[in-house]
PDB file of C-alpha atoms and ligand atoms in Angstrom:
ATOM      1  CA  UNK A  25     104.829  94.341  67.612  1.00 77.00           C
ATOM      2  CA  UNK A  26     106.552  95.182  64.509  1.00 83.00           C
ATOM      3  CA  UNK A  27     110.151  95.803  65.701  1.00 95.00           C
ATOM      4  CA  UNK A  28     110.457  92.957  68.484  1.00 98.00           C
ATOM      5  CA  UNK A  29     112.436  90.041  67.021  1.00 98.00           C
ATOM      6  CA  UNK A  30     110.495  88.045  69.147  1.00 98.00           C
ATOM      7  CA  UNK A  31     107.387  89.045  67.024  1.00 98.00           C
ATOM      8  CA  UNK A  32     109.587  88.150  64.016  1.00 98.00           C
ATOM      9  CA  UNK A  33     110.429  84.548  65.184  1.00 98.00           C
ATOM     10  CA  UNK A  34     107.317  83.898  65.382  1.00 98.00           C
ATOM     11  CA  UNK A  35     106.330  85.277  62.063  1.00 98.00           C
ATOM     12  CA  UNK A  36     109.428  83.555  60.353  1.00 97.00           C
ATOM     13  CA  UNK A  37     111.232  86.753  59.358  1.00 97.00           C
ATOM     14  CA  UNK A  38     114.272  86.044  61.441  1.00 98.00           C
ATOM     15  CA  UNK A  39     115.317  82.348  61.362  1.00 98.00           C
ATOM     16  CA  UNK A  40     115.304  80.401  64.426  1.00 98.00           C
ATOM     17  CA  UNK A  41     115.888  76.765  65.508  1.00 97.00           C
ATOM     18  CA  UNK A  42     112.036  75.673  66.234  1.00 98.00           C
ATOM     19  CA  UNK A  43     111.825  73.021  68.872  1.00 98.00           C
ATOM     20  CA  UNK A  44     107.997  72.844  69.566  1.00 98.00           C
ATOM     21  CA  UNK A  45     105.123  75.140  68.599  1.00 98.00           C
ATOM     22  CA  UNK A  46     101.597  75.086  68.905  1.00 98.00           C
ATOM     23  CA  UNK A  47      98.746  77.920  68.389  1.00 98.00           C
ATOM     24  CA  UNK A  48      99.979  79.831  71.164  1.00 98.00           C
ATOM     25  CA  UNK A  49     103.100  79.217  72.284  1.00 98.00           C
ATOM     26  CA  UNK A  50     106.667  79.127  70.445  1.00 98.00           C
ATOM     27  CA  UNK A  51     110.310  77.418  72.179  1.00 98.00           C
ATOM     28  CA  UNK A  52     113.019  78.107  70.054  1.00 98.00           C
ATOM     29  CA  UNK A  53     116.927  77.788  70.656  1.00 98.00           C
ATOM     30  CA  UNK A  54     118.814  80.442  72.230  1.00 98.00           C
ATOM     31  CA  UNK A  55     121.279  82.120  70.029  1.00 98.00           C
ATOM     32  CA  UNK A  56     123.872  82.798  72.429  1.00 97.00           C
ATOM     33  CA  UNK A  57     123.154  79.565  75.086  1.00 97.00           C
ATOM     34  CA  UNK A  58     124.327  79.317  78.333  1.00 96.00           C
ATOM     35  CA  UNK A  59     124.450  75.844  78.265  1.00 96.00           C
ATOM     36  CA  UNK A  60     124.095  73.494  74.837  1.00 96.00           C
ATOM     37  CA  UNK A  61     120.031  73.076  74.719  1.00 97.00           C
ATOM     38  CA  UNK A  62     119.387  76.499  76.292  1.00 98.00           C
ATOM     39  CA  UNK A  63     115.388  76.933  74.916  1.00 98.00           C
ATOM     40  CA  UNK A  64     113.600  80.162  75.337  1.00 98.00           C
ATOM     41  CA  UNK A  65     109.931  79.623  75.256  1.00 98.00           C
ATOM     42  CA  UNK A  66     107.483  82.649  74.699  1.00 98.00           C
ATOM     43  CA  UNK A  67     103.726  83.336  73.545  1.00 98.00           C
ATOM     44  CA  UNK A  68     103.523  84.038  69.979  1.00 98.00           C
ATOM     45  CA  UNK A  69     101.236  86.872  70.881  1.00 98.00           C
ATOM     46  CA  UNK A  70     103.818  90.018  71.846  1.00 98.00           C
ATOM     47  CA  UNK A  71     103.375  90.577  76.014  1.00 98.00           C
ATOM     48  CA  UNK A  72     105.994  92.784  77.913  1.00 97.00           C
ATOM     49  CA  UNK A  73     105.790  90.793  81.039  1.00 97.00           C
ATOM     50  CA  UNK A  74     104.313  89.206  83.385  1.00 97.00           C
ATOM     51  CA  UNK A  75     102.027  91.510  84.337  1.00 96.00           C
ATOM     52  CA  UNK A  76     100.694  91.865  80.566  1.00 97.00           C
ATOM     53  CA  UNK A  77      99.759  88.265  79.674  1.00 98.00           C
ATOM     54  CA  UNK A  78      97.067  86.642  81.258  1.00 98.00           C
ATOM     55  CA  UNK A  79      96.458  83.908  83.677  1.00 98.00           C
ATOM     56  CA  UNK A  80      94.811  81.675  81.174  1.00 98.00           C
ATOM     57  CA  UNK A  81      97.585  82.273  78.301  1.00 98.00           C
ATOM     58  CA  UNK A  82     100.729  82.393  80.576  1.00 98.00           C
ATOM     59  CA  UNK A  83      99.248  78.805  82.193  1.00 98.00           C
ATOM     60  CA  UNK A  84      99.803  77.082  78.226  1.00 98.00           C
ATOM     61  CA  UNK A  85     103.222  79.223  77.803  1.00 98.00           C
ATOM     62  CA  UNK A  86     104.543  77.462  80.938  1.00 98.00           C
ATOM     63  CA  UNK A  87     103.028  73.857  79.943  1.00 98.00           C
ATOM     64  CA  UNK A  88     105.282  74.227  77.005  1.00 98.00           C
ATOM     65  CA  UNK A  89     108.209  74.942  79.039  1.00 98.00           C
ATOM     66  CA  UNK A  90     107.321  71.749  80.908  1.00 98.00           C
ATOM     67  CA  UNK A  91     107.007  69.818  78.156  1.00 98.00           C
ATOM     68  CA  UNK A  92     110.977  71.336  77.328  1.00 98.00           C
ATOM     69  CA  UNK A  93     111.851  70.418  80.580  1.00 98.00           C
ATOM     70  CA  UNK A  94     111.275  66.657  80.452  1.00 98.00           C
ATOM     71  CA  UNK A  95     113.132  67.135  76.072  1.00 97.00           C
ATOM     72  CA  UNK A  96     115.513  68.768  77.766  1.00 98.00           C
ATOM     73  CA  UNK A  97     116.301  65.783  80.180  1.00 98.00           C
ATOM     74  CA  UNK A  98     114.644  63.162  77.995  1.00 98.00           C
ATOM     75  CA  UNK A  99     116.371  63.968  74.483  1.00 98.00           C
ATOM     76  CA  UNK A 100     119.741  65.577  75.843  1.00 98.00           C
ATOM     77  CA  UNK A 101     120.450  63.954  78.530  1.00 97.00           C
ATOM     78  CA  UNK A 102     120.298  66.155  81.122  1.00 98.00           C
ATOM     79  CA  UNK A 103     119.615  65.357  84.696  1.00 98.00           C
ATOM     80  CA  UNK A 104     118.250  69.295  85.616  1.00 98.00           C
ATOM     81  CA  UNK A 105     117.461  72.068  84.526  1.00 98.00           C
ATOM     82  CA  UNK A 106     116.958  76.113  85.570  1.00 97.00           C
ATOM     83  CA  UNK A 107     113.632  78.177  84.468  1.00 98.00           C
ATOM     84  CA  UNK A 108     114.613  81.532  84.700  1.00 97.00           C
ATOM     85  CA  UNK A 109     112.028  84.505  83.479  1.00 98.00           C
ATOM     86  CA  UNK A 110     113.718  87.659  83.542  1.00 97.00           C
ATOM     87  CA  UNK A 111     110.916  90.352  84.121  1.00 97.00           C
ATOM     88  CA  UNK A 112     112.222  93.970  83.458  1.00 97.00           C
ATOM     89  CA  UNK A 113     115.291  95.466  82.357  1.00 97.00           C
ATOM     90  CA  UNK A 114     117.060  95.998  85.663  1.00 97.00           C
ATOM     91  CA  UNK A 115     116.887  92.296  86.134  1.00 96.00           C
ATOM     92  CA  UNK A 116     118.483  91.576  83.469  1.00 96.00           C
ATOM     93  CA  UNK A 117     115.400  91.958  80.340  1.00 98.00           C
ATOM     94  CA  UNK A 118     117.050  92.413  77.204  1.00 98.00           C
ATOM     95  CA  UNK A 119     114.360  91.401  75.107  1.00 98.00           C
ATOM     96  CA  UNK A 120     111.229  93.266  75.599  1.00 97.00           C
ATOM     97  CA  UNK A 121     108.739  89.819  74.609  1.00 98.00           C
ATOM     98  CA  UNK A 122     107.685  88.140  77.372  1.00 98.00           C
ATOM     99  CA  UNK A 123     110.207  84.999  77.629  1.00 98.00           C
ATOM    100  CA  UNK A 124     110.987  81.493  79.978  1.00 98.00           C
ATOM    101  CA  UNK A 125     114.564  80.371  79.459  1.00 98.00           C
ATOM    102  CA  UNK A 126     114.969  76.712  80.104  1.00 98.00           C
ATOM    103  CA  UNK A 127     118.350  76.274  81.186  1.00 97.00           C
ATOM    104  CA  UNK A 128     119.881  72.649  81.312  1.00 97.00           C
ATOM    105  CA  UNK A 129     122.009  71.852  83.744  1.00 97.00           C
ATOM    106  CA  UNK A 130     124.725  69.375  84.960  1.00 97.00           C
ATOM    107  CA  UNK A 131     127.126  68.703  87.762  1.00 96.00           C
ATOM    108  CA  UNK A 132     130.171  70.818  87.789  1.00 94.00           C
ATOM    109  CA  UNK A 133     128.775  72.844  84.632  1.00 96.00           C
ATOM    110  CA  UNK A 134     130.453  75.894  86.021  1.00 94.00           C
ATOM    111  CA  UNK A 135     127.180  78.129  86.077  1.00 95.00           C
ATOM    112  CA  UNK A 136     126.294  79.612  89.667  1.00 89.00           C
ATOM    113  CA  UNK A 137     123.622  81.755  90.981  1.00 82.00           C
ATOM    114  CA  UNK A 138     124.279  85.006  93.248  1.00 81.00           C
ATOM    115  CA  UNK A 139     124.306  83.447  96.999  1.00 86.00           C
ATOM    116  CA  UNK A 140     122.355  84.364  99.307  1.00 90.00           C
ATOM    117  CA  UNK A 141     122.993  86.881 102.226  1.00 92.00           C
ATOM    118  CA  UNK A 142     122.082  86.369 106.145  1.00 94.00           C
ATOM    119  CA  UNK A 143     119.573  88.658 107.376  1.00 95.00           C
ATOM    120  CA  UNK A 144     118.016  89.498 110.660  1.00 96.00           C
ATOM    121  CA  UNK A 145     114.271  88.089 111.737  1.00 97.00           C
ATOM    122  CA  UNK A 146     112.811  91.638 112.058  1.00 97.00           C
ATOM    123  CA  UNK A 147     114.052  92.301 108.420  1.00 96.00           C
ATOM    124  CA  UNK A 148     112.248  88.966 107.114  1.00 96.00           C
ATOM    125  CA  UNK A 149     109.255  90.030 109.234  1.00 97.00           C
ATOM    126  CA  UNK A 150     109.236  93.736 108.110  1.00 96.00           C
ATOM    127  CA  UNK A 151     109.038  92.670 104.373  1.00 96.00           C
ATOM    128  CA  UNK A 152     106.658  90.013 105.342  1.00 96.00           C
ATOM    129  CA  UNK A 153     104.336  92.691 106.879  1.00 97.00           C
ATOM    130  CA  UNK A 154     105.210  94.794 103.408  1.00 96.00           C
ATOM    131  CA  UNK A 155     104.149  91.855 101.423  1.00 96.00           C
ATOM    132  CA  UNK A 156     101.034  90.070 102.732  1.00 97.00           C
ATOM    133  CA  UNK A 157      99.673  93.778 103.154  1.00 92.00           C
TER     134      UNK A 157
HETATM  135  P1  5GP B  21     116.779  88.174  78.402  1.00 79.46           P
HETATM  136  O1  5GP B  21     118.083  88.727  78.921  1.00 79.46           O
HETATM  137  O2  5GP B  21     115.936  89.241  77.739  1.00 79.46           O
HETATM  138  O3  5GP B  21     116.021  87.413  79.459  1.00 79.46           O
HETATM  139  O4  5GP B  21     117.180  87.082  77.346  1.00 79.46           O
HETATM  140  C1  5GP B  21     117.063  87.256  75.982  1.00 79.46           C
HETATM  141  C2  5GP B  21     117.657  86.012  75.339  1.00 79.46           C
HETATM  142  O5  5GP B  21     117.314  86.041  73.969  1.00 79.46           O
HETATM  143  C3  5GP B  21     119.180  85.960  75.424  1.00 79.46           C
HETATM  144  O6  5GP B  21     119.567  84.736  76.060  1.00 79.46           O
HETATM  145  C4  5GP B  21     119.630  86.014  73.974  1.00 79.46           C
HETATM  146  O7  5GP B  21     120.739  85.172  73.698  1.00 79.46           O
HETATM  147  C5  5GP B  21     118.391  85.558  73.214  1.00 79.46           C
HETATM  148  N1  5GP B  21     118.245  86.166  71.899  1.00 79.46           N
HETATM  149  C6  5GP B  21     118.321  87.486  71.605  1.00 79.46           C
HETATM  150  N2  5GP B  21     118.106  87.694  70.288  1.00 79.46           N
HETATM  151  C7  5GP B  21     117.870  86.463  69.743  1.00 79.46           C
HETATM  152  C8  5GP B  21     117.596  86.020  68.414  1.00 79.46           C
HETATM  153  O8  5GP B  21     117.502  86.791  67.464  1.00 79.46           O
HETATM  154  N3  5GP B  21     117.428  84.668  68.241  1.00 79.46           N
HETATM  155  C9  5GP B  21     117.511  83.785  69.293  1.00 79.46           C
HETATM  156  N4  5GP B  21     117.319  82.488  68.990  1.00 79.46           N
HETATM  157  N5  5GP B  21     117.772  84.178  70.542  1.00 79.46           N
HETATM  158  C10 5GP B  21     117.957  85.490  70.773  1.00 79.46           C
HETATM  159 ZN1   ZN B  22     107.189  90.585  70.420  1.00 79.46          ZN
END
């Protein structure tokens, strides 16, 4: 896609810190990290989402953010790390290229998730039913 500067990573029109690449699948450093070593990992082909890619092509984009995984903790130190795929814009899909972030993480880093909220049975049930339907 011309205008995603996803697309343009890949290409090498918009300079990026290149981590790993192979045929398929790019991980790159995020410009604006969360945490030092922050990767983003994507398919060099442009996909939306989820839903776009396929089965066989989004199984090698997550063996690369595997392989990041184990850098991340190998290489850097770290003894965990988040994979977060944001997958539309209302949660939280700024970039429009399909994309893994590979979040390190440490003890007492200071970076939380939303907790969780206590619900009733019949409301776990009712989506349940919604779901496996
Ligand atoms: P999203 O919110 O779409 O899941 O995350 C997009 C991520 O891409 C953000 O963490 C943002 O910092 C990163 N990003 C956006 N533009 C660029 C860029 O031009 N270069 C790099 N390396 N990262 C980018
Ligand atoms: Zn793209």
């Amino acid at each position: 896609m011309s205008d995603c500067i996803f697309c343009k990573i890949v290409k090498g029109e918009v300079s990026s810190y290149r981590i790993y690449e192979n045929d398929k699948v790019l991980a790159f450093l995020d410009k604006n990290p969360t945490s030092p070593g922050h990767l983003l990992v994507i398919p060099k082909d442009h996909y939306e989402n989820l839903e776009e890619i396929s089965e066989n092509f989004l199984a090698e984009v997550v063996k690369v953010v595997k392989i990041m995984g184990q850098k991340v903790k190998e290489k850097l130190n770290y003894p965990a790390y988040n994979v977060i795929q944001n997958n539309g814009k209302e949660a939280g899909q700024i970039i429009d290229h399909l994309h893994f972030h590979v979040l390190p993480r440490k003890s007492d880093d200071g970076l939380t998730f939303p907790s969780g909220q206590e619900v009733k049975e019949e409301d776990l049930q009712e989506i349940q039913n919604k779901l496996i339907r």
